[in-house]
Structure formats: C-alpha cells, structure tokens
CSV table of C-alpha atoms and ligand atoms in Angstrom, one decimal:
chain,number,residue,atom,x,y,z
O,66,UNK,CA,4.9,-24.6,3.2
O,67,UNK,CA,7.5,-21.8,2.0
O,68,UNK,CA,6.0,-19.5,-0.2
O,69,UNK,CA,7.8,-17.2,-2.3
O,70,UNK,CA,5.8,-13.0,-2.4
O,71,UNK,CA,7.0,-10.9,-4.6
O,72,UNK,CA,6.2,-7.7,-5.6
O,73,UNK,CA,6.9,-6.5,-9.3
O,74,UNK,CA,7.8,-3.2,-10.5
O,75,UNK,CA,8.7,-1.9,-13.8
O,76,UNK,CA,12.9,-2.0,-12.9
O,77,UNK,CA,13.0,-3.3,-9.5
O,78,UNK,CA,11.5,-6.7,-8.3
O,79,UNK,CA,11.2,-7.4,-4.2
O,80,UNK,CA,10.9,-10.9,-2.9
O,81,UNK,CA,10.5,-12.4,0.7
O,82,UNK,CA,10.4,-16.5,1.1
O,83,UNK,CA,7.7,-16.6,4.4
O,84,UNK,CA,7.4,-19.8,5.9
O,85,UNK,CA,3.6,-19.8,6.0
O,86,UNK,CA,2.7,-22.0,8.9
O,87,UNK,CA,5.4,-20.8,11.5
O,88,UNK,CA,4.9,-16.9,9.5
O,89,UNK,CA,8.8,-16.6,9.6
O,90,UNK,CA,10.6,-14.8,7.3
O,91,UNK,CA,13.5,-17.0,5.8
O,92,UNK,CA,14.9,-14.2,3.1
O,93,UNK,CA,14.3,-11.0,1.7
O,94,UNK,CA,15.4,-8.9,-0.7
O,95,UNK,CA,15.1,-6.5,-4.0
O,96,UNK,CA,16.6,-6.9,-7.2
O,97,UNK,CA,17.1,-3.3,-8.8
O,98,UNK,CA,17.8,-1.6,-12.0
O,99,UNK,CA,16.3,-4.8,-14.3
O,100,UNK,CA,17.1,-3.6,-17.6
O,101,UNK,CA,19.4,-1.3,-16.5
O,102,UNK,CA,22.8,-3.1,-15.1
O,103,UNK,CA,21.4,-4.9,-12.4
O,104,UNK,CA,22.0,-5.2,-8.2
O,105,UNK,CA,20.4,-7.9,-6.3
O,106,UNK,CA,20.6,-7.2,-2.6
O,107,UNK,CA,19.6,-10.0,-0.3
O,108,UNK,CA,19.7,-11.0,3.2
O,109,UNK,CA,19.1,-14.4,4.6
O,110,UNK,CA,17.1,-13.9,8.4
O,111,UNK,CA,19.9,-13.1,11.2
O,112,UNK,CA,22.7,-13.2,8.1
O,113,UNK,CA,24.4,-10.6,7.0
O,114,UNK,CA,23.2,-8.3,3.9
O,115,UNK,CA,25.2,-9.3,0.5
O,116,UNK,CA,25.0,-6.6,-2.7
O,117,UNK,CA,25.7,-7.9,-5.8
O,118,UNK,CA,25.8,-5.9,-8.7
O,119,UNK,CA,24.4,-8.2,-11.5
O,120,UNK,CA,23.2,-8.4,-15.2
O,121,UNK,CA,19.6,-8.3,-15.1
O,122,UNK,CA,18.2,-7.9,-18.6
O,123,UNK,CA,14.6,-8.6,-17.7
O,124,UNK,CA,13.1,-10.2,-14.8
O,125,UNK,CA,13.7,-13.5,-15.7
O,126,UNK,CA,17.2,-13.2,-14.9
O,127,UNK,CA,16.4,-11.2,-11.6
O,128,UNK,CA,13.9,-13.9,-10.6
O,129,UNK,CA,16.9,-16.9,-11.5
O,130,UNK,CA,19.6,-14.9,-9.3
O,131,UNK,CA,17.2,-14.8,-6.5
O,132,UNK,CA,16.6,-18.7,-6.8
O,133,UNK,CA,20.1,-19.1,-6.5
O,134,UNK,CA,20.5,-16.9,-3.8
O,135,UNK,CA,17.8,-18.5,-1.8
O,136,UNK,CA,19.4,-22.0,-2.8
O,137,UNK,CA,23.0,-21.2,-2.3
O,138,UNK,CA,24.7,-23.9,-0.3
O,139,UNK,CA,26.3,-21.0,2.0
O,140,UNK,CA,23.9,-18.4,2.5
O,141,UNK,CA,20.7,-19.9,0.8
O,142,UNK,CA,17.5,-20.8,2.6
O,143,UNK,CA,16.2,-23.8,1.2
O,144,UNK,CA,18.3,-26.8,-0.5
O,145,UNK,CA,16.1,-26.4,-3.8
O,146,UNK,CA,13.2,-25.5,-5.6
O,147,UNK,CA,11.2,-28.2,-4.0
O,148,UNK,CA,11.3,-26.4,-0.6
O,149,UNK,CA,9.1,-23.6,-2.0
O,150,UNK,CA,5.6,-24.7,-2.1
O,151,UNK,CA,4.1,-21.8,-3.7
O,152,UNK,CA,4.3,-18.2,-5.3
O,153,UNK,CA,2.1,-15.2,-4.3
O,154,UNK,CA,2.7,-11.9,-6.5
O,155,UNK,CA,0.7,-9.0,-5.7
O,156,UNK,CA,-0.9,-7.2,-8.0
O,157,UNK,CA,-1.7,-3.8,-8.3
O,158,UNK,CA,-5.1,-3.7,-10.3
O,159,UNK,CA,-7.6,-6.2,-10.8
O,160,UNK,CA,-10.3,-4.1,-11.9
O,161,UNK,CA,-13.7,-5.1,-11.1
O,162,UNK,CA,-13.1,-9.0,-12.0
O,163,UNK,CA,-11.0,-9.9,-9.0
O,164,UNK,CA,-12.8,-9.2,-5.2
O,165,UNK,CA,-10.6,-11.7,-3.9
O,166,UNK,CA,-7.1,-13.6,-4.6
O,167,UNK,CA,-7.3,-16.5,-6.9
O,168,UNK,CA,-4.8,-19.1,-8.1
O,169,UNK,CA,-2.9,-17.9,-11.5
O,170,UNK,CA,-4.0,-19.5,-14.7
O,171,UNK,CA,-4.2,-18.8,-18.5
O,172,UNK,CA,-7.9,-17.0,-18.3
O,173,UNK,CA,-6.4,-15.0,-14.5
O,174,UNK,CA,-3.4,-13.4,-16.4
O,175,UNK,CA,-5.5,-12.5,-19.3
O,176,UNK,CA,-7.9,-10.8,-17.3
O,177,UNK,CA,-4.9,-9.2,-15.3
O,178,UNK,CA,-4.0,-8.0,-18.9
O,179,UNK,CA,-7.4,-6.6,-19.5
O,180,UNK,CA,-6.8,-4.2,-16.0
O,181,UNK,CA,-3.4,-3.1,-18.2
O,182,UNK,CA,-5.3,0.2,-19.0
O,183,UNK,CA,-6.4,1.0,-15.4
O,184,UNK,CA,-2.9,0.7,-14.3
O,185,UNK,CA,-0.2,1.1,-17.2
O,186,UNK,CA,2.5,1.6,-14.8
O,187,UNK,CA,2.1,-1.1,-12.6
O,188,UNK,CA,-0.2,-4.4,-13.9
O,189,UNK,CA,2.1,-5.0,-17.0
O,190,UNK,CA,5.2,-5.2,-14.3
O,191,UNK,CA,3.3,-7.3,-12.3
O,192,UNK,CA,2.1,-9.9,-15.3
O,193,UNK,CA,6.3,-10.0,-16.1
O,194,UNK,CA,7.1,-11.3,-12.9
O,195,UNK,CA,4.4,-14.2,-12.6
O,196,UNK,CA,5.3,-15.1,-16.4
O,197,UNK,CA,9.2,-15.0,-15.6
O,198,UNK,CA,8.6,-17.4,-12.2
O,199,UNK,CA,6.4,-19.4,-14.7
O,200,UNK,CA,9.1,-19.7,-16.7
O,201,UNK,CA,11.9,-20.8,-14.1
O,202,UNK,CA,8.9,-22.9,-11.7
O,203,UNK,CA,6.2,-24.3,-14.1
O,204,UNK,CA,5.2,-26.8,-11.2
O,205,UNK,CA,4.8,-24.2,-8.5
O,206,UNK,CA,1.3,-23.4,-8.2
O,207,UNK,CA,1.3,-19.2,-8.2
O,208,UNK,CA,-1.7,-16.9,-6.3
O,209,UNK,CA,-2.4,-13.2,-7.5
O,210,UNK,CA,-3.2,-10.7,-4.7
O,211,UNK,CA,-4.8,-7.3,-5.3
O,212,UNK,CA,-4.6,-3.9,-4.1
O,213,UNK,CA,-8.0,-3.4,-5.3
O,214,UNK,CA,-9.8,-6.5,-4.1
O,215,UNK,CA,-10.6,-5.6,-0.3
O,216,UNK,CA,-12.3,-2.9,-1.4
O,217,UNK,CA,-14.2,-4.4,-4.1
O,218,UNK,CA,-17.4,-4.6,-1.5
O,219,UNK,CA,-17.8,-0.7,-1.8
O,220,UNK,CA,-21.3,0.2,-2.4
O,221,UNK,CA,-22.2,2.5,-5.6
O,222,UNK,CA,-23.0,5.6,-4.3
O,223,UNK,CA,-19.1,4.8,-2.7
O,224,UNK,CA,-17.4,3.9,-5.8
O,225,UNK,CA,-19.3,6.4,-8.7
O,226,UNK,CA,-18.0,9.4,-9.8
O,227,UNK,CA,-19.9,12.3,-10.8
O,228,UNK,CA,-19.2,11.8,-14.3
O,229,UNK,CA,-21.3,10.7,-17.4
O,230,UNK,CA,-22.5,6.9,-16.4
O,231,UNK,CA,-21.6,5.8,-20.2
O,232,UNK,CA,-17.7,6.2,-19.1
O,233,UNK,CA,-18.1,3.8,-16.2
O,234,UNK,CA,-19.9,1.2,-18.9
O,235,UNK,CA,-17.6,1.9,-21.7
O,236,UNK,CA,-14.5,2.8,-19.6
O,237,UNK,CA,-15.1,0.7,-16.1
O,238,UNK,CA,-14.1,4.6,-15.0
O,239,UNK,CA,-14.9,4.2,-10.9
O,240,UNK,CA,-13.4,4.2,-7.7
O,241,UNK,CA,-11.2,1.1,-6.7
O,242,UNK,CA,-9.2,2.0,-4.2
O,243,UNK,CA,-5.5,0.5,-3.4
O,244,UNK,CA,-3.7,-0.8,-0.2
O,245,UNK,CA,-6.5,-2.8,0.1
O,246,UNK,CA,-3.9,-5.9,1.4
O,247,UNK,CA,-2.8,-3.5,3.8
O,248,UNK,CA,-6.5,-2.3,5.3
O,249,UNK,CA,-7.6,-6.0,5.6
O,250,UNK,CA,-5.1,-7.1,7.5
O,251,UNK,CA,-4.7,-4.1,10.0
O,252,UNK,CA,-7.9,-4.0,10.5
O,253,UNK,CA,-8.4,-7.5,11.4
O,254,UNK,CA,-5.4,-7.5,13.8
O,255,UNK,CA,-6.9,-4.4,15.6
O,256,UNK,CA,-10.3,-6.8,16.4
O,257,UNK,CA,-8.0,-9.4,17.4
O,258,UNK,CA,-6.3,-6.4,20.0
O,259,UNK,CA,-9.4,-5.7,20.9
O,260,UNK,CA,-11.2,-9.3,21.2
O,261,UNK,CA,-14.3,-8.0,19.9
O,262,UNK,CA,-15.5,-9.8,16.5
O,263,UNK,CA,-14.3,-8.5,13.1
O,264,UNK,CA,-17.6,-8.3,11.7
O,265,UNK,CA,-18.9,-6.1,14.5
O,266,UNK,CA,-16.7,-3.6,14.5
O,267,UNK,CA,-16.7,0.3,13.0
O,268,UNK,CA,-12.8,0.7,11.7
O,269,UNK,CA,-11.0,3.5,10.1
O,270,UNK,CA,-7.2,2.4,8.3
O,271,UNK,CA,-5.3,5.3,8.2
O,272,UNK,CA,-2.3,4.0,5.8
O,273,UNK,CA,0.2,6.8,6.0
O,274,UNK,CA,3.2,5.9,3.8
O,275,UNK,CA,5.0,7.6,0.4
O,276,UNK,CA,1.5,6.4,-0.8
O,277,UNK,CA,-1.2,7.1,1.5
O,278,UNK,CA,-5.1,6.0,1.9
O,279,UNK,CA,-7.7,6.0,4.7
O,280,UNK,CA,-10.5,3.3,4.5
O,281,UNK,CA,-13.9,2.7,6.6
O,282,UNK,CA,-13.9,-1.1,7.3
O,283,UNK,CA,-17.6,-1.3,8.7
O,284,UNK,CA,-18.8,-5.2,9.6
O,285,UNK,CA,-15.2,-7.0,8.2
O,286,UNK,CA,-15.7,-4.6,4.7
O,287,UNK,CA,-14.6,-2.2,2.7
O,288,UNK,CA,-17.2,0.3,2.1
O,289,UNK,CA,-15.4,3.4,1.4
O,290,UNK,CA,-11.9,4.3,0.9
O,291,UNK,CA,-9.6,7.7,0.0
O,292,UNK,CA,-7.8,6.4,-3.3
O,293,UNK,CA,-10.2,6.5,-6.4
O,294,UNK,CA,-9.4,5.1,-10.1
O,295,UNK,CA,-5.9,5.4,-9.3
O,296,UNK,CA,-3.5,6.0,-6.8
O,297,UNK,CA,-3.6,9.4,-6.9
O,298,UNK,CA,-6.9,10.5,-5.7
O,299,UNK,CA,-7.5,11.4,-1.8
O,300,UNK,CA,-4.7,12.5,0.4
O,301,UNK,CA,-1.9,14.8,-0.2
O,302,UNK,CA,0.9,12.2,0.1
O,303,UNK,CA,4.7,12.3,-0.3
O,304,UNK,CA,4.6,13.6,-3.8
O,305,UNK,CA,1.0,13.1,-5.3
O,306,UNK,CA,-1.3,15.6,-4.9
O,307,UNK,CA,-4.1,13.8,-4.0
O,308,UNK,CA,-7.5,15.8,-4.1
O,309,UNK,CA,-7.6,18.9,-6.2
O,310,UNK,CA,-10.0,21.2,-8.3
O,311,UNK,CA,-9.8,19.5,-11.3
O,312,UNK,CA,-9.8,23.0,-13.2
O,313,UNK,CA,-6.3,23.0,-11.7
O,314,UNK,CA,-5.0,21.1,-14.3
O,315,UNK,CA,-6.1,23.0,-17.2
O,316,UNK,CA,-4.9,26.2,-15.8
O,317,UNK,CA,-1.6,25.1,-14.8
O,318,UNK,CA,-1.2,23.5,-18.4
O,319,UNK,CA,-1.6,27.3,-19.5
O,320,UNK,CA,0.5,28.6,-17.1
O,321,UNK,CA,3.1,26.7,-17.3
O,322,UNK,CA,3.2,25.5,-21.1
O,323,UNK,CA,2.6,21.4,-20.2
O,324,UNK,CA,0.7,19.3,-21.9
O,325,UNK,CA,-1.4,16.2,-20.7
O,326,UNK,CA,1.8,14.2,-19.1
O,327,UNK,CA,3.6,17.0,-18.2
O,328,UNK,CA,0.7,18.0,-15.9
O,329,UNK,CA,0.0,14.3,-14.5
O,330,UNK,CA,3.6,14.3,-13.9
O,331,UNK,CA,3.6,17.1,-11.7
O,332,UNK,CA,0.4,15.8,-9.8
O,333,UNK,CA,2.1,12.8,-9.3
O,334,UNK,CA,5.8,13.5,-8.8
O,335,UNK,CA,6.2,16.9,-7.7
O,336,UNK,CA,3.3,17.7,-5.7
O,337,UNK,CA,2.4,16.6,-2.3
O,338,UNK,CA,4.4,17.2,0.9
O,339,UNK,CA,7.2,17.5,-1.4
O,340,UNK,CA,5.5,20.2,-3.5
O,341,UNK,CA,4.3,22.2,-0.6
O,342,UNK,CA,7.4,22.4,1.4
O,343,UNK,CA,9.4,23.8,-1.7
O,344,UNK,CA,11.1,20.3,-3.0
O,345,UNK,CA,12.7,19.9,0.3
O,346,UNK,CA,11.9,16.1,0.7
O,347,UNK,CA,8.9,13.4,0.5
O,348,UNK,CA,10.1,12.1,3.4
O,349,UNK,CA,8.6,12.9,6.9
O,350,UNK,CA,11.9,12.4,8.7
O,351,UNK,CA,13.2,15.3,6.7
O,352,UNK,CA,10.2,17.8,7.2
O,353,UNK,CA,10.3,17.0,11.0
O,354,UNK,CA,14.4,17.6,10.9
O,355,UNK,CA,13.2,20.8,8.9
O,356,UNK,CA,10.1,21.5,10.6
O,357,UNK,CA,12.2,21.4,14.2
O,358,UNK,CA,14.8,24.5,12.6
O,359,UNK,CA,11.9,26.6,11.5
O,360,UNK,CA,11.3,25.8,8.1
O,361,UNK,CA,8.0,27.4,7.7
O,362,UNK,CA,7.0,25.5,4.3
O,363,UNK,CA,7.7,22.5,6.0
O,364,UNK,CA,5.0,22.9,8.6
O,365,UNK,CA,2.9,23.9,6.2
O,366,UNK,CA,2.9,20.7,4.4
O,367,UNK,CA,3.0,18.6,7.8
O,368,UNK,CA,0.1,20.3,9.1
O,369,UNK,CA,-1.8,19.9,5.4
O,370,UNK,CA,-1.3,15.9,5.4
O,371,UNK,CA,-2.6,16.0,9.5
O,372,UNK,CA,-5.6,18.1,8.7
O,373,UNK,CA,-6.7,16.2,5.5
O,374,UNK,CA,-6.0,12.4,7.1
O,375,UNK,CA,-8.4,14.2,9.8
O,376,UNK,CA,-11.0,15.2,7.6
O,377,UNK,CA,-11.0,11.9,5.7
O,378,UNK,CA,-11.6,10.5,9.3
O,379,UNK,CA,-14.7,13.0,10.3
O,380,UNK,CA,-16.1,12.0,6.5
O,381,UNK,CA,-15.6,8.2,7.5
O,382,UNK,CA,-17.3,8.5,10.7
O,383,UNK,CA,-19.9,10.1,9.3
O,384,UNK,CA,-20.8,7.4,6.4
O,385,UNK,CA,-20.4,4.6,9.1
O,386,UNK,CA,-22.9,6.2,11.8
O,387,UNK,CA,-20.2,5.7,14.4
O,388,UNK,CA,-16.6,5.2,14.6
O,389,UNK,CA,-15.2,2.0,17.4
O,390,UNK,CA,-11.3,2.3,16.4
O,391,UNK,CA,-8.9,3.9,14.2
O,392,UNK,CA,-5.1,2.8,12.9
O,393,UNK,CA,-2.5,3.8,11.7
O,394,UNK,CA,-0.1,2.2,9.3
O,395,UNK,CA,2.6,2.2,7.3
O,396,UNK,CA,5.9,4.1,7.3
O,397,UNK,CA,4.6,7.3,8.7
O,398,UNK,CA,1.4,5.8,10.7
O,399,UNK,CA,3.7,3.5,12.3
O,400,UNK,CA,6.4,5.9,13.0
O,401,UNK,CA,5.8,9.9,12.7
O,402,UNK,CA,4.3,11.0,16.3
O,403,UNK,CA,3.7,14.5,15.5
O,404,UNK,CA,1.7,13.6,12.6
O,405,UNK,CA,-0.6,11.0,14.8
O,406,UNK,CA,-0.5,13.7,17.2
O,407,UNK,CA,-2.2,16.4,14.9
O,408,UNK,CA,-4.6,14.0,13.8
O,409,UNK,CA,-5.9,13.0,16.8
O,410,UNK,CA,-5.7,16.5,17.9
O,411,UNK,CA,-9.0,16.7,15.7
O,412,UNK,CA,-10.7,14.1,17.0
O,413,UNK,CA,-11.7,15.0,20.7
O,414,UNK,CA,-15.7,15.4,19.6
O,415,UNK,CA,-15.9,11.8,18.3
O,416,UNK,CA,-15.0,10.4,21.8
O,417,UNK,CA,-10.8,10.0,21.2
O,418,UNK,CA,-9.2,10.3,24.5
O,419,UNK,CA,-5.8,10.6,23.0
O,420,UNK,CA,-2.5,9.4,25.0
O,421,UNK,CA,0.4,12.0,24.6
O,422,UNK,CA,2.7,10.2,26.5
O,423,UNK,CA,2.5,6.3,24.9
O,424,UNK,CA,2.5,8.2,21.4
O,425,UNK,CA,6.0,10.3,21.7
O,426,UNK,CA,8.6,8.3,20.7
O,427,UNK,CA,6.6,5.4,19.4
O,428,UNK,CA,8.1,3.9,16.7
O,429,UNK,CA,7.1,0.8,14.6
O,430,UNK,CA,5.3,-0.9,17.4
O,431,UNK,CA,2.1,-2.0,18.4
O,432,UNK,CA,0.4,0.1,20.7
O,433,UNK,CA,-2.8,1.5,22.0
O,434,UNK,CA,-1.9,5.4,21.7
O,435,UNK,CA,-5.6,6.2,23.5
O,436,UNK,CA,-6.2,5.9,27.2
O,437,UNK,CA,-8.3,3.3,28.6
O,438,UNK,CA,-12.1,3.6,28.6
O,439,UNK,CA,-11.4,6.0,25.1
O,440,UNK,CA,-14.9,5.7,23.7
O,441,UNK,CA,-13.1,5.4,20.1
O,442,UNK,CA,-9.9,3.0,20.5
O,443,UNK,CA,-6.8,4.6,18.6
O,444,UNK,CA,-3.7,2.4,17.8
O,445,UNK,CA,-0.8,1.8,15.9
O,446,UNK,CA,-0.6,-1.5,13.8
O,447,UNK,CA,2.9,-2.0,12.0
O,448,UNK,CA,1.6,-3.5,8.2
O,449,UNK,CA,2.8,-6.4,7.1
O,450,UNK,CA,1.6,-6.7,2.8
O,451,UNK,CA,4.2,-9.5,2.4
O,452,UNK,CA,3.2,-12.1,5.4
O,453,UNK,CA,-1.3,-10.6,4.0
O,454,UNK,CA,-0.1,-12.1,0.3
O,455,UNK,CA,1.6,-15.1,2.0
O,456,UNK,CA,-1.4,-16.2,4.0
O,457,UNK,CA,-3.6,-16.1,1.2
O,458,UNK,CA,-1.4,-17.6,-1.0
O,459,UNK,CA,-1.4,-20.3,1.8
O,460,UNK,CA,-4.9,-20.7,1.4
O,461,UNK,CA,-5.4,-20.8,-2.0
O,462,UNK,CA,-3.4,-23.6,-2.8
O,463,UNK,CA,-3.7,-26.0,0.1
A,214,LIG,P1,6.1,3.3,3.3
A,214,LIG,O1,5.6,3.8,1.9
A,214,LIG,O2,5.0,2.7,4.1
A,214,LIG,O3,7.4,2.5,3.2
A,214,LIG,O4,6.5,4.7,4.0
A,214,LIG,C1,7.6,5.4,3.7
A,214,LIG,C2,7.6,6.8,4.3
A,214,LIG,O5,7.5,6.6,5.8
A,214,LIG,C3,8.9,7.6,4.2
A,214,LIG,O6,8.9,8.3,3.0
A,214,LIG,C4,8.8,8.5,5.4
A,214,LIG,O7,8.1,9.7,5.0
A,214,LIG,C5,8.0,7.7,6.4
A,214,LIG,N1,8.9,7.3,7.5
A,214,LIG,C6,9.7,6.2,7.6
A,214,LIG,N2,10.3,6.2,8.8
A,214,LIG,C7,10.0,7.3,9.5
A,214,LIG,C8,10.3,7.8,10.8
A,214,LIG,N3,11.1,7.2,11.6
A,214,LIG,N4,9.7,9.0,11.1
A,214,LIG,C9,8.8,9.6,10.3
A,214,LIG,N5,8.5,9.2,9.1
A,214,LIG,C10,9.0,8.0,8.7
C-alpha cells in the first residue's frame, strides 16, 4: 500500500508517498508560501527536482497540485488516486487524549482541536491539512501521528511541574514532550543493532536538530524527556533558548521595553546557538566554519549545546539506574562530529569508551561511534519521521 505523510505547517506543507510494504520512497516534496504566492517543489525518486511557482491560496490547492504531480502521466508516481491506500499526517500535539496514533474521524479532529491551545502554532496547521486531503480524498482512510504520544507513558513525578496543581486540572499545564515519532523509532532500531530486546534495554535519544530533545526510553518507554509543555523547554537549540531562570523574562521585559510576545519571541527566535554566538547562524555548519577561524562567540555557543546535551545525559542515567546505549539523531546528531565528540567527551565515568576515529568525518550514517566491549554502546541512527508515520499509518488501517 502507498501511503501519502504529510506534515503541515502554517505556509508550507511537506509530503512524501512511501510505499509501505517495500518502505520505498516514491516522491517527495514541499509546497511553500500557501497563502502567499505559492512554489511546489517535487522530485519523483531517481527524477530530476521540478520548481514550480504556483497559486496556492490555502492548502487545498497545495494538496490538489501535489495530487497532480504525483499522478502526472510524465513524472507522476502512481496512475491515480486509487494507488494511494492511505494518508498519515503528523501532528504536533495531542495533548493527553492521544498515547498512540489513531485513524482520523469526526470525534479525532475535534479532540485535535481541543489540543489548539497547547500548540497555537502548529495543531490548527496540522487540522487544515487532514480537512483539505478530506476534501480532495473522502474515501482514503487518514491516521494522525503525534509528537507527543511516545511519551505519553511518562510517570508524574516526570511530567509535573512545580506549579499550582489546579493549573494542570484547569489548564492540562504539564510536560509532554515532542519528537516523540523520532525517539521511538531510533530507539527501536538501535535494539535491533544491538539484537538485544527492546523492552530490555536502558536508551538515551539525543535528537540534535534546529529543534532539539534528549529522551530516556527505559523497557520500550518514554519515561522522561528534555522538551516540556512546548517545544521550547530543555536544550539550548538553534534559536530557542531552552532552559532558563524564569525571572529572566520579567527582567529582560524591563530591560528592554517588550511585552509578553516580544519576550517569547526572543526565547524562541533569537536565542539559542544563534543568540549566543552574536546572530551569526542557527546552523551548526556555520558555527563550525566560524568556530574553525576563531570566532570566539561561536565556540561559546558549540560548547553550551555539548555541555547541556551532556548534562541531560548524566540526569537520564541517573533516573534510569543505568544507562545500555545512547543515539544520536537528527541533522546535527547525525552529522556534526565535534559536537558528538564533546558530548561523549563527558561521558568516560558512565562506562563510554568513545571511538575518535569512526566518529570524524561521519556523516548521516549508521554507525557504532564507541569501541567494542564499550560498557555503554554509543551510535549514530539517521531519523526517519516520515517512513515512523508511514508504518503506523500502515497499521492502523489494514
Ligand atoms: P533538522 O532539524 O534535524 O533538519 O536539523 C537541521 C540542523 O542540522 C541544521 O540547522 C544544522 O545545524 C544541522 N546540520 C545539518 N547538516 C549538518 C552538517 N553537515 N554538519 C553540521 N550540522 C549540520
């Protein structure tokens, strides 16, 4: 069965059609600037790339151009409609209602609606694209996948915030955590790598991207994890702040004449690596390039994301009792050395014999970066959120 993934945001809407059984990738692409003008870029697998600049008024139209680019008698990947079996969106926020995927119907995207409030940025983008492919595929059966679900086995104590207990009854205000497609299925591959069952196993995710998280996986589940309410709690990532005194905020609303937004804007926006190494860049390739010439501010802000990932690390080892493996993910877990490098360079007491040499230079791959008979295994497991939300769309609706 082909199923469609895509993945909703407020202007911009990416799509992948993933043959489920053979886990092929037949097309992928983005349409961009929705509401704006409109540019669909897509590329059908070992095709050539096509942009088209294209009026997209709202998704609906995005999602029709991508239909007909996937069924184009040329370049398209299927002959029609028929050939896609199913949809699975992700979602960003389900709250405490959803602690797994489920099929989309009336009561799901209400309750999706319901999560609005915990994540106005993302869930109301999300609910547009399922009603738009609704619209254009009312017989394809549809799947929602959440962020938040993996993590929805967090214990209290985990999850609570030392706040007022009527704001988690009145408010639902707790910790959720996010990437939670990602952890599952890294960790999962890593017991595979390591042929030792999944529910047996200490793991620590360290999902390093513009967004980052670190989660303990302890027996196959998530029990504790970096990102809190929202997104921007825990590390200091490409432009969030992550974890700060929260007296911060008040004092730099003084200082700097903001009020509420302007101040979650700079937390959010302006703030993390990109904050701390003067507004030079989010992205790690730059700070390295920068780093590498002596940018001092750059270091600084390397060596900050390093030694907090680390710390998260030492705090999950601790709540597990023990520690079997850690990965790394995502765009700079799968692809920044140096930074793998610091953070293991941390790690020697909890039994990581790190491997210089299979590290440098090790880019997007799958790898074991510790040497054999490491008491606590280290590797590198590329993420793969789009093939995660087309294998359980799979196996919702067979
Ligand atoms: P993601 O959010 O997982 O797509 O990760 C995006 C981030 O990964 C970028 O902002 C970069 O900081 C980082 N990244 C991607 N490629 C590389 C690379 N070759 N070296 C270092 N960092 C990279």
């Amino acid at each position: 069965m082909n199923v469609l993934v895509i993945n909703c945001g407020s202007s911009s809407l990416k799509f992948q059609l993933i043959n489920a059984e053979s886990e092929e990738v037949l097309a992928k692409g983005i349409c961009e600037r929705i509401g704006i003008d409109g540019r669909l870029t897509y590329q059908p697998e070992g095709g050539e790339k096509e942009i088209s600049e294209k009026a997209m008024p709202t998704h609906t139209e995005a999602i029709q151009f991508v239909i007909e680019a996937l069924t184009n008698p040329k370049t398209g990947v299927v002959k029609s409609l028929d050939e896609i079996g199913a949809v699975g969106h992700r979602v960003v926020h389900g709250g405490e209602k959803f602690a797994s995927s489920v099929v989309i119907t009336e009561e799901v995207k209400k309750a999706i609606e319901e999560c609005n409030d915990l994540a106005p940025l993302h869930n109301p983008a999300n609910l547009i694209g399922i009603t738009a492919c609704e619209k254009l595929m009312p017989n394809t059966p549809m799947a929602a996948v959440f962020d938040t679900a993996f993590h929805q086995t967090m214990p209290e104590k985990a999850y609570m915030y030392g706040l007022p207990y009527v704001y988690y009854e009145n408010y639902k205000i707790r910790r959720y955590g996010f990437h939670g497609t990602s952890h599952s299925f890294v960790s999962k591959r890593a017991a595979e790598v390591m042929e030792k069952p999944y529910e047996d196993l200490k793991t620590i995710v360290c999902h390093l991207g513009n967004g980052s998280s670190v989660t303990a996986v302890m027996n196959g589940k998530s029990v504790d994890t970096s990102m809190g309410m929202t997104p921007l709690e825990g590390l200091v990532m490409g432009t969030r702040s992550g974890n700060i005194d929260p007296a911060i905020m008040e004092f730099i609303a003084e200082k700097e004449n903001l009020d509420i937004a302007g101040v979650m804007d700079v937390l959010n926006k302006k703030s993390g690596v990109f904050g701390i190494s003067g507004e030079l860049s989010s992205d790690f390739r730059d700070l390295t390039n920068a780093m590498n010439s002596g940018d001092k501010k750059a270091k600084i802000a390397m060596d900050v994301f390093s030694y907090n990932v680390a710390k998260y690390i030492g705090a999950y080892a601790a709540v597990m009792n023990g520690v079997d493996d850690i990965v790394f993910t995502a765009g700079i877990g799968e692809n920044d050395d140096y930074v793998r490098e610091q953070v293991c360079s941390y790690l020697g007491y909890l039994g990581v014999d790190f491997d210089k040499e299979i590290n440098t230079g090790l880019r997007g791959k799958q790898a074991e970066i510790s040497k054999p008979g490491s008491k606590v295994r280290v590797f590198v497991i590329p993420t793969n959120e789009e093939l995660a939300i087309a294998r359980e769309t799979l196996a919702l609706v067979k």
